Tab-separated table of C-alpha atoms in Angstrom:
chain	number	residue	atom	x	y	z
Z	1	GLY	CA	-54.154	-39.793	-60.366
Z	2	GLU	CA	-53.814	-37.958	-62.769
Z	3	GLN	CA	-51.605	-34.578	-62.489
Z	4	VAL	CA	-51.849	-31.602	-64.693
Z	5	GLU	CA	-49.352	-28.547	-64.964
Z	6	GLN	CA	-49.569	-25.663	-66.348
Z	7	ARG	CA	-47.658	-22.854	-67.774
Z	8	PRO	CA	-46.839	-20.256	-67.362
Z	9	PRO	CA	-49.026	-18.513	-64.307
Z	10	HIS	CA	-48.905	-15.685	-65.831
Z	11	LEU	CA	-48.280	-13.909	-68.949
Z	12	SER	CA	-47.727	-10.771	-70.577
Z	13	VAL	CA	-47.670	-9.850	-74.336
Z	14	ARG	CA	-48.169	-6.776	-76.403
Z	15	GLU	CA	-51.714	-6.818	-79.107
Z	16	GLY	CA	-50.952	-8.742	-81.962
Z	17	ASP	CA	-47.737	-10.831	-80.526
Z	18	SER	CA	-48.648	-14.560	-79.616
Z	19	ALA	CA	-49.388	-15.731	-76.520
Z	20	PHE	CA	-48.398	-19.616	-76.292
Z	21	ILE	CA	-49.738	-21.707	-72.567
Z	22	THR	CA	-48.542	-25.289	-72.239
Z	23	CYS	CA	-50.110	-28.129	-69.819
Z	24	THR	CA	-48.650	-32.052	-70.103
Z	25	TYR	CA	-50.254	-34.418	-68.589
Z	26	THR	CA	-49.307	-37.524	-66.501
Z	27	ASP	CA	-51.757	-40.170	-67.317
Z	28	PRO	CA	-51.105	-42.149	-72.033
Z	29	ASN	CA	-54.650	-42.700	-72.355
Z	30	SER	CA	-55.660	-39.187	-71.368
Z	31	TYR	CA	-58.666	-39.107	-74.208
Z	32	TYR	CA	-60.851	-35.513	-74.099
Z	33	PHE	CA	-58.732	-32.396	-72.899
Z	34	PHE	CA	-60.569	-28.614	-72.825
Z	35	TRP	CA	-60.180	-25.199	-72.732
Z	36	TYR	CA	-61.235	-22.766	-70.369
Z	37	LYS	CA	-60.997	-18.669	-70.282
Z	38	GLN	CA	-62.020	-17.020	-67.201
Z	39	GLU	CA	-62.883	-13.534	-67.877
Z	40	PRO	CA	-62.155	-10.729	-64.347
Z	41	GLY	CA	-64.433	-11.586	-61.957
Z	42	ALA	CA	-66.443	-14.747	-64.703
Z	43	SER	CA	-67.702	-17.713	-64.996
Z	44	LEU	CA	-65.378	-20.390	-66.918
Z	45	GLN	CA	-66.233	-20.425	-70.928
Z	46	LEU	CA	-65.645	-23.166	-72.481
Z	47	LEU	CA	-62.963	-22.670	-75.822
Z	48	MET	CA	-62.820	-25.451	-76.864
Z	49	LYS	CA	-63.201	-29.743	-76.104
Z	50	VAL	CA	-60.526	-31.690	-78.039
Z	51	PHE	CA	-60.552	-35.487	-78.307
Z	52	SER	CA	-57.320	-37.005	-78.553
Z	53	SER	CA	-57.844	-38.382	-82.173
Z	54	THR	CA	-56.865	-34.988	-83.326
Z	55	GLU	CA	-53.491	-32.959	-83.006
Z	56	ILE	CA	-54.512	-29.945	-84.896
Z	57	ASN	CA	-57.802	-27.989	-83.741
Z	58	GLU	CA	-58.488	-24.675	-84.971
Z	59	GLY	CA	-60.351	-21.925	-83.711
Z	60	GLN	CA	-61.565	-17.740	-83.747
Z	61	GLY	CA	-57.689	-16.294	-83.557
Z	62	PHE	CA	-56.381	-20.000	-81.414
Z	63	THR	CA	-54.804	-22.962	-82.330
Z	64	VAL	CA	-55.249	-25.775	-79.940
Z	65	LEU	CA	-52.412	-28.264	-80.375
Z	66	LEU	CA	-52.037	-32.542	-78.752
Z	67	ASN	CA	-48.854	-33.922	-78.402
Z	68	LYS	CA	-49.688	-37.371	-77.299
Z	69	LYS	CA	-45.971	-38.544	-77.676
Z	70	ASP	CA	-44.856	-35.339	-74.711
Z	71	LYS	CA	-48.795	-35.771	-73.598
Z	72	ARG	CA	-48.821	-31.847	-73.616
Z	73	LEU	CA	-51.888	-29.471	-74.154
Z	74	SER	CA	-51.171	-26.084	-76.350
Z	75	LEU	CA	-53.168	-22.862	-76.938
Z	76	ASN	CA	-51.460	-20.898	-79.537
Z	77	LEU	CA	-53.738	-17.017	-79.413
Z	78	THR	CA	-52.196	-15.925	-82.369
Z	79	ALA	CA	-52.536	-11.621	-82.841
Z	80	ALA	CA	-53.168	-11.616	-79.546
Z	81	HIS	CA	-55.594	-8.711	-78.732
Z	82	PRO	CA	-56.455	-6.733	-75.341
Z	83	GLY	CA	-60.546	-8.956	-74.804
Z	84	ASP	CA	-57.925	-12.109	-75.312
Z	85	SER	CA	-57.096	-11.150	-71.169
Z	86	ALA	CA	-57.918	-13.464	-69.058
Z	87	ALA	CA	-56.803	-16.809	-67.633
Z	88	TYR	CA	-57.276	-19.976	-69.132
Z	89	PHE	CA	-56.795	-23.074	-67.705
Z	90	CYS	CA	-56.417	-26.248	-70.068
Z	91	ALA	CA	-58.912	-29.538	-67.843
Z	92	VAL	CA	-57.707	-33.879	-68.407
Z	93	ARG	CA	-60.173	-36.382	-68.638
Z	94	PRO	CA	-58.308	-38.973	-67.377
Z	95	HIS	CA	-58.671	-42.383	-69.108
Z	96	ASP	CA	-59.811	-43.704	-65.071
Z	97	SER	CA	-61.870	-40.608	-63.664
Z	98	GLY	CA	-65.207	-42.423	-65.778
Z	99	TYR	CA	-67.075	-39.799	-67.888
Z	100	ASN	CA	-67.136	-37.069	-65.592
Z	101	LYS	CA	-64.132	-35.487	-63.832
Z	102	LEU	CA	-62.323	-33.411	-65.091
Z	103	THR	CA	-57.708	-32.717	-63.951
Z	104	PHE	CA	-57.536	-28.686	-64.235
Z	105	GLY	CA	-54.583	-27.513	-64.959
Z	106	LYS	CA	-53.345	-24.219	-61.981
Z	107	GLY	CA	-54.232	-21.599	-64.555
Z	108	THR	CA	-52.895	-19.072	-66.638
Z	109	VAL	CA	-53.455	-14.732	-66.242
Z	110	LEU	CA	-52.651	-13.724	-70.320
Z	111	LEU	CA	-52.186	-9.568	-70.312
Z	112	VAL	CA	-52.680	-8.709	-73.185
Z	113	SER	CA	-51.470	-4.607	-73.508
Z	114	PRO	CA	-52.402	-2.505	-76.307
M	1	ASP	CA	-78.355	-21.303	-74.356
M	2	MET	CA	-77.248	-23.695	-71.564
M	3	LYS	CA	-77.374	-21.874	-68.095
M	4	VAL	CA	-76.564	-21.944	-64.774
M	5	THR	CA	-77.803	-20.203	-62.158
M	6	GLN	CA	-75.290	-19.412	-59.339
M	7	MET	CA	-77.305	-17.565	-56.002
M	8	PRO	CA	-76.200	-15.979	-54.367
M	9	ARG	CA	-73.546	-14.250	-56.158
M	10	TYR	CA	-71.243	-12.497	-53.214
M	11	LEU	CA	-72.063	-13.576	-49.744
M	12	ILE	CA	-70.347	-12.747	-45.955
M	13	LYS	CA	-70.819	-14.714	-42.868
M	14	ARG	CA	-69.114	-15.166	-39.585
M	15	MET	CA	-67.084	-18.305	-38.765
M	16	GLY	CA	-68.931	-21.083	-36.887
M	17	GLU	CA	-72.530	-20.170	-38.834
M	18	ASN	CA	-74.258	-22.313	-41.381
M	19	VAL	CA	-73.944	-21.511	-45.578
M	20	LEU	CA	-75.854	-22.665	-48.533
M	21	LEU	CA	-75.388	-22.272	-51.964
M	22	GLU	CA	-77.657	-23.046	-54.354
M	23	CYS	CA	-77.272	-24.440	-58.373
M	24	GLY	CA	-79.798	-24.598	-60.514
M	25	GLN	CA	-80.117	-25.266	-64.018
M	26	ASP	CA	-82.400	-25.442	-66.977
M	27	MET	CA	-80.769	-27.931	-69.335
M	28	SER	CA	-81.854	-31.060	-67.751
M	29	HIS	CA	-78.161	-32.418	-67.005
M	30	GLU	CA	-77.108	-35.884	-64.936
M	31	THR	CA	-74.808	-33.908	-63.456
M	32	MET	CA	-73.848	-31.639	-60.906
M	33	TYR	CA	-69.957	-30.677	-59.079
M	34	TRP	CA	-69.406	-28.236	-56.820
M	35	TYR	CA	-66.036	-26.757	-57.491
M	36	ARG	CA	-63.812	-23.967	-55.390
M	37	GLN	CA	-61.124	-22.259	-56.951
M	38	ASP	CA	-58.057	-20.177	-54.992
M	39	PRO	CA	-55.751	-17.568	-56.043
M	40	GLY	CA	-52.465	-20.283	-57.347
M	41	LEU	CA	-54.898	-23.560	-56.423
M	42	GLY	CA	-57.095	-22.919	-59.434
M	43	LEU	CA	-60.664	-26.092	-59.620
M	44	GLN	CA	-60.697	-28.082	-56.960
M	45	LEU	CA	-63.540	-30.365	-57.422
M	46	ILE	CA	-65.981	-30.439	-54.062
M	47	TYR	CA	-68.308	-32.975	-55.129
M	48	ILE	CA	-69.776	-34.551	-58.008
M	49	SER	CA	-73.760	-35.318	-57.817
M	50	TYR	CA	-74.731	-37.543	-61.032
M	51	ASP	CA	-78.384	-37.138	-60.894
M	52	VAL	CA	-80.564	-36.752	-57.886
M	53	ASP	CA	-79.599	-38.166	-54.347
M	54	SER	CA	-76.412	-39.637	-56.503
M	55	ASN	CA	-73.622	-37.407	-54.606
M	56	SER	CA	-69.668	-38.331	-54.236
M	57	GLU	CA	-67.019	-36.829	-52.483
M	58	GLY	CA	-64.481	-34.511	-55.203
M	59	ASP	CA	-61.404	-34.142	-54.070
M	60	ILE	CA	-61.745	-31.931	-51.866
M	61	PRO	CA	-64.862	-33.239	-49.279
M	62	LYS	CA	-64.390	-32.387	-45.531
M	63	GLY	CA	-65.983	-29.650	-44.840
M	64	TYR	CA	-69.137	-29.636	-47.048
M	65	ARG	CA	-72.110	-31.997	-47.006
M	66	VAL	CA	-74.057	-31.629	-50.952
M	67	SER	CA	-78.387	-31.931	-51.220
M	68	ARG	CA	-79.860	-32.584	-55.071
M	69	LYS	CA	-83.457	-33.064	-54.557
M	70	LYS	CA	-83.960	-32.624	-57.763
M	71	ARG	CA	-82.038	-33.170	-61.056
M	72	GLU	CA	-82.033	-29.231	-61.407
M	73	HIS	CA	-81.105	-27.887	-58.167
M	74	PHE	CA	-77.318	-28.835	-56.429
M	75	SER	CA	-76.673	-27.406	-52.927
M	76	LEU	CA	-73.778	-26.773	-50.824
M	77	ILE	CA	-74.234	-26.072	-47.545
M	78	LEU	CA	-71.254	-25.324	-44.673
M	79	ASP	CA	-71.806	-26.627	-41.637
M	80	SER	CA	-70.335	-24.007	-39.348
M	81	ALA	CA	-67.813	-22.066	-42.014
M	82	LYS	CA	-63.739	-21.851	-41.808
M	83	THR	CA	-61.872	-18.623	-42.234
M	84	ASN	CA	-59.873	-20.476	-45.269
M	85	GLN	CA	-63.098	-21.886	-46.847
M	86	THR	CA	-63.027	-18.192	-47.787
M	87	SER	CA	-63.318	-18.654	-51.628
M	88	VAL	CA	-64.940	-18.622	-55.403
M	89	TYR	CA	-68.024	-20.894	-55.479
M	90	PHE	CA	-68.504	-22.486	-58.360
M	91	CYS	CA	-71.521	-24.695	-59.383
M	92	ALA	CA	-71.472	-26.646	-63.063
M	93	SER	CA	-72.937	-29.156	-63.993
M	94	SER	CA	-72.573	-31.451	-68.105
M	95	PHE	CA	-74.161	-33.593	-70.353
M	96	ARG	CA	-72.978	-36.476	-72.281
M	97	ASP	CA	-72.157	-35.844	-76.627
M	98	ARG	CA	-72.411	-37.052	-79.343
M	99	VAL	CA	-68.893	-39.063	-78.854
M	100	GLY	CA	-69.557	-39.677	-75.257
M	101	GLN	CA	-67.866	-37.671	-73.238
M	102	ASN	CA	-69.080	-34.638	-70.475
M	103	THR	CA	-68.845	-30.817	-71.613
M	104	LEU	CA	-69.082	-29.168	-68.121
M	105	TYR	CA	-70.757	-25.371	-67.687
M	106	PHE	CA	-70.294	-23.084	-65.393
M	107	GLY	CA	-72.502	-20.625	-63.306
M	108	ALA	CA	-70.785	-17.083	-62.596
M	109	GLY	CA	-69.861	-18.660	-59.567
M	110	THR	CA	-70.280	-17.190	-55.937
M	111	ARG	CA	-67.953	-15.329	-53.883
M	112	LEU	CA	-67.964	-16.521	-50.098
M	113	SER	CA	-66.134	-14.359	-47.111
M	114	VAL	CA	-65.483	-15.780	-43.849
M	115	LEU	CA	-64.279	-13.649	-41.437
């Protein structure tokens, strides 16, 4: 089945720096991708969902890149601020999972210091 | 606002006791899920429910069972809880969007400690 590897597991940056998180997946037919943000003690909030035909997706303060050739999904938080401190999870919809199942990465804990 | 509600938020049980975690959603979503989250392991799917009385094992179903008698409610049951079931449990529900894909919306989680 689909394997999703997320790196790095922990990331510390200073306020104003960029924070870059990457997920690699194994199923070349995966076609729907998600990023979730989880603040300490809270639930997972959907950050962005990306369909496989879209390579660059802009959000508020972040960019999601999809490289299908390398099977890589990336989240780049530009000019990070302390409010971005949280755990981030990628999720991938494998081709053979039907419409319902996602495979999650193990998460990245981001700390943004002032 | 889409809302998934979990009860209780915190629970302490002794080994061997039965545990009931409840989840509700007010969006008439067909599909609901139970995940557990452990440090370093991310989210692991326990069970998925496609609708009332239509449940399917996820990746780690052993030691758990589920019940879905109404579309808006999905329960997770631990019969004779074990210490290794100490975890944070998340419920989620999903709907099919305009491109035919399901997006998951999560509840706030239940932190279960089994002593």
